[in-house]
Amino acid sequence: MSIQQAALYSLLGISVVFATLSILMVIVQIFYNLTTPKEEAPAPAAAPAPEAPGSAGGVKLYNTDPRDAAMVMAIVADSLGKPLNELRFISIKEIGEKEQ
């Protein structure tokens, strides 16, 4: 066997090995894609709900329930003689006797 013939056989053998590995890689990738559950795309953030007509925005409540906060807002609006929808309440916090 000559050197050229040995080199040709070696080159042919290496080519067969690389072709087989490439085919095996494609098969493994196909099985991986078939068996792996698809991740759902994250849902876009929901747009904030539109405010009610005449509303001046939301109010944060600290240590108080919504009924008491509504009464405080109504009392303030009545004392000022203004409609409630013209006032802007940012937050309402109940202060106990120890916190004064």
PDB file of C-alpha atoms in Angstrom:
ATOM      1  CA  MET A   1       0.000   0.000   0.000  1.00  0.00           C
ATOM      2  CA  SER A   2       1.461   3.357  -0.980  1.00  0.00           C
ATOM      3  CA  ILE A   3       1.482   6.503   1.141  1.00  0.00           C
ATOM      4  CA  GLN A   4      -1.027   8.236  -1.155  1.00  0.00           C
ATOM      5  CA  GLN A   5      -3.413   5.293  -0.904  1.00  0.00           C
ATOM      6  CA  ALA A   6      -3.070   5.183   2.923  1.00  0.00           C
ATOM      7  CA  ALA A   7      -3.715   8.943   3.138  1.00  0.00           C
ATOM      8  CA  LEU A   8      -6.801   8.540   0.926  1.00  0.00           C
ATOM      9  CA  TYR A   9      -8.173   5.732   3.134  1.00  0.00           C
ATOM     10  CA  SER A  10      -7.470   7.784   6.285  1.00  0.00           C
ATOM     11  CA  LEU A  11      -9.215  10.820   4.815  1.00  0.00           C
ATOM     12  CA  LEU A  12     -12.181   8.675   3.774  1.00  0.00           C
ATOM     13  CA  GLY A  13     -12.413   7.096   7.267  1.00  0.00           C
ATOM     14  CA  ILE A  14     -12.309  10.480   9.019  1.00  0.00           C
ATOM     15  CA  SER A  15     -14.984  11.808   6.643  1.00  0.00           C
ATOM     16  CA  VAL A  16     -17.266   8.865   7.420  1.00  0.00           C
ATOM     17  CA  VAL A  17     -16.811   9.380  11.182  1.00  0.00           C
ATOM     18  CA  PHE A  18     -17.599  13.119  10.974  1.00  0.00           C
ATOM     19  CA  ALA A  19     -20.629  12.506   8.737  1.00  0.00           C
ATOM     20  CA  THR A  20     -21.937   9.878  11.167  1.00  0.00           C
ATOM     21  CA  LEU A  21     -21.422  12.191  14.149  1.00  0.00           C
ATOM     22  CA  SER A  22     -23.207  15.013  12.326  1.00  0.00           C
ATOM     23  CA  ILE A  23     -26.190  12.777  11.551  1.00  0.00           C
ATOM     24  CA  LEU A  24     -26.268  11.543  15.157  1.00  0.00           C
ATOM     25  CA  MET A  25     -26.185  15.156  16.416  1.00  0.00           C
ATOM     26  CA  VAL A  26     -29.196  16.036  14.237  1.00  0.00           C
ATOM     27  CA  ILE A  27     -31.130  12.983  15.475  1.00  0.00           C
ATOM     28  CA  VAL A  28     -30.406  13.813  19.127  1.00  0.00           C
ATOM     29  CA  GLN A  29     -31.498  17.434  18.577  1.00  0.00           C
ATOM     30  CA  ILE A  30     -34.756  16.286  16.969  1.00  0.00           C
ATOM     31  CA  PHE A  31     -35.547  13.946  19.886  1.00  0.00           C
ATOM     32  CA  TYR A  32     -34.659  16.687  22.369  1.00  0.00           C
ATOM     33  CA  ASN A  33     -37.048  19.137  20.682  1.00  0.00           C
ATOM     34  CA  LEU A  34     -39.822  16.526  20.606  1.00  0.00           C
ATOM     35  CA  THR A  35     -39.525  15.539  24.273  1.00  0.00           C
ATOM     36  CA  THR A  36     -38.840  18.918  25.889  1.00  0.00           C
ATOM     37  CA  PRO A  37     -42.014  20.816  26.825  1.00  0.00           C
ATOM     38  CA  LYS A  38     -42.286  24.161  25.114  1.00  0.00           C
ATOM     39  CA  GLU A  39     -42.038  27.216  27.350  1.00  0.00           C
ATOM     40  CA  GLU A  40     -44.887  29.614  26.904  1.00  0.00           C
ATOM     41  CA  ALA A  41     -43.939  33.144  26.023  1.00  0.00           C
ATOM     42  CA  PRO A  42     -44.505  35.545  28.901  1.00  0.00           C
ATOM     43  CA  ALA A  43     -47.777  37.372  28.584  1.00  0.00           C
ATOM     44  CA  PRO A  44     -47.456  41.090  27.986  1.00  0.00           C
ATOM     45  CA  ALA A  45     -48.176  43.210  31.013  1.00  0.00           C
ATOM     46  CA  ALA A  46     -51.827  44.076  31.256  1.00  0.00           C
ATOM     47  CA  ALA A  47     -52.699  47.691  30.740  1.00  0.00           C
ATOM     48  CA  PRO A  48     -53.915  49.363  33.917  1.00  0.00           C
ATOM     49  CA  ALA A  49     -57.664  49.508  34.216  1.00  0.00           C
ATOM     50  CA  PRO A  50     -59.067  52.860  33.174  1.00  0.00           C
ATOM     51  CA  GLU A  51     -60.217  55.037  36.011  1.00  0.00           C
ATOM     52  CA  ALA A  52     -63.878  55.761  36.495  1.00  0.00           C
ATOM     53  CA  PRO A  53     -65.164  58.965  34.929  1.00  0.00           C
ATOM     54  CA  GLY A  54     -64.549  61.860  37.285  1.00  0.00           C
ATOM     55  CA  SER A  55     -62.098  59.852  39.386  1.00  0.00           C
ATOM     56  CA  ALA A  56     -58.975  61.530  40.741  1.00  0.00           C
ATOM     57  CA  GLY A  57     -56.978  58.292  40.946  1.00  0.00           C
ATOM     58  CA  GLY A  58     -56.363  55.572  43.491  1.00  0.00           C
ATOM     59  CA  VAL A  59     -55.794  55.871  47.210  1.00  0.00           C
ATOM     60  CA  LYS A  60     -53.512  53.722  49.368  1.00  0.00           C
ATOM     61  CA  LEU A  61     -54.941  52.519  52.654  1.00  0.00           C
ATOM     62  CA  TYR A  62     -52.711  51.862  55.676  1.00  0.00           C
ATOM     63  CA  ASN A  63     -54.185  50.132  58.745  1.00  0.00           C
ATOM     64  CA  THR A  64     -57.759  51.062  57.831  1.00  0.00           C
ATOM     65  CA  ASP A  65     -60.586  49.339  56.036  1.00  0.00           C
ATOM     66  CA  PRO A  66     -62.183  50.728  52.868  1.00  0.00           C
ATOM     67  CA  ARG A  67     -65.476  51.597  54.604  1.00  0.00           C
ATOM     68  CA  ASP A  68     -63.765  53.856  57.152  1.00  0.00           C
ATOM     69  CA  ALA A  69     -61.664  55.456  54.412  1.00  0.00           C
ATOM     70  CA  ALA A  70     -64.791  56.191  52.358  1.00  0.00           C
ATOM     71  CA  MET A  71     -66.394  57.859  55.386  1.00  0.00           C
ATOM     72  CA  VAL A  72     -63.297  60.004  55.990  1.00  0.00           C
ATOM     73  CA  MET A  73     -63.233  61.093  52.342  1.00  0.00           C
ATOM     74  CA  ALA A  74     -66.954  61.926  52.415  1.00  0.00           C
ATOM     75  CA  ILE A  75     -66.554  63.955  55.632  1.00  0.00           C
ATOM     76  CA  VAL A  76     -63.602  65.905  54.196  1.00  0.00           C
ATOM     77  CA  ALA A  77     -65.469  66.614  50.951  1.00  0.00           C
ATOM     78  CA  ASP A  78     -68.536  67.789  52.884  1.00  0.00           C
ATOM     79  CA  SER A  79     -66.442  69.984  55.205  1.00  0.00           C
ATOM     80  CA  LEU A  80     -64.731  71.655  52.243  1.00  0.00           C
ATOM     81  CA  GLY A  81     -67.969  71.975  50.304  1.00  0.00           C
ATOM     82  CA  LYS A  82     -66.401  70.360  47.243  1.00  0.00           C
ATOM     83  CA  PRO A  83     -67.518  67.333  45.233  1.00  0.00           C
ATOM     84  CA  LEU A  84     -65.565  64.201  46.065  1.00  0.00           C
ATOM     85  CA  ASN A  85     -64.336  63.803  42.483  1.00  0.00           C
ATOM     86  CA  GLU A  86     -62.522  67.168  42.677  1.00  0.00           C
ATOM     87  CA  LEU A  87     -60.413  66.052  45.645  1.00  0.00           C
ATOM     88  CA  ARG A  88     -57.277  63.935  45.385  1.00  0.00           C
ATOM     89  CA  PHE A  89     -56.603  61.536  48.253  1.00  0.00           C
ATOM     90  CA  ILE A  90     -53.157  59.938  48.021  1.00  0.00           C
ATOM     91  CA  SER A  91     -53.235  57.762  51.127  1.00  0.00           C
ATOM     92  CA  ILE A  92     -55.202  57.280  54.314  1.00  0.00           C
ATOM     93  CA  LYS A  93     -53.589  55.895  57.446  1.00  0.00           C
ATOM     94  CA  GLU A  94     -55.249  55.133  60.764  1.00  0.00           C
ATOM     95  CA  ILE A  95     -53.159  56.447  63.623  1.00  0.00           C
ATOM     96  CA  GLY A  96     -53.636  54.715  66.940  1.00  0.00           C
ATOM     97  CA  GLU A  97     -53.267  56.312  70.361  1.00  0.00           C
ATOM     98  CA  LYS A  98     -49.670  55.070  70.722  1.00  0.00           C
ATOM     99  CA  GLU A  99     -48.578  56.535  67.385  1.00  0.00           C
ATOM    100  CA  GLN A 100     -49.576  60.162  68.128  1.00  0.00           C
TER     101      GLN A 100
END
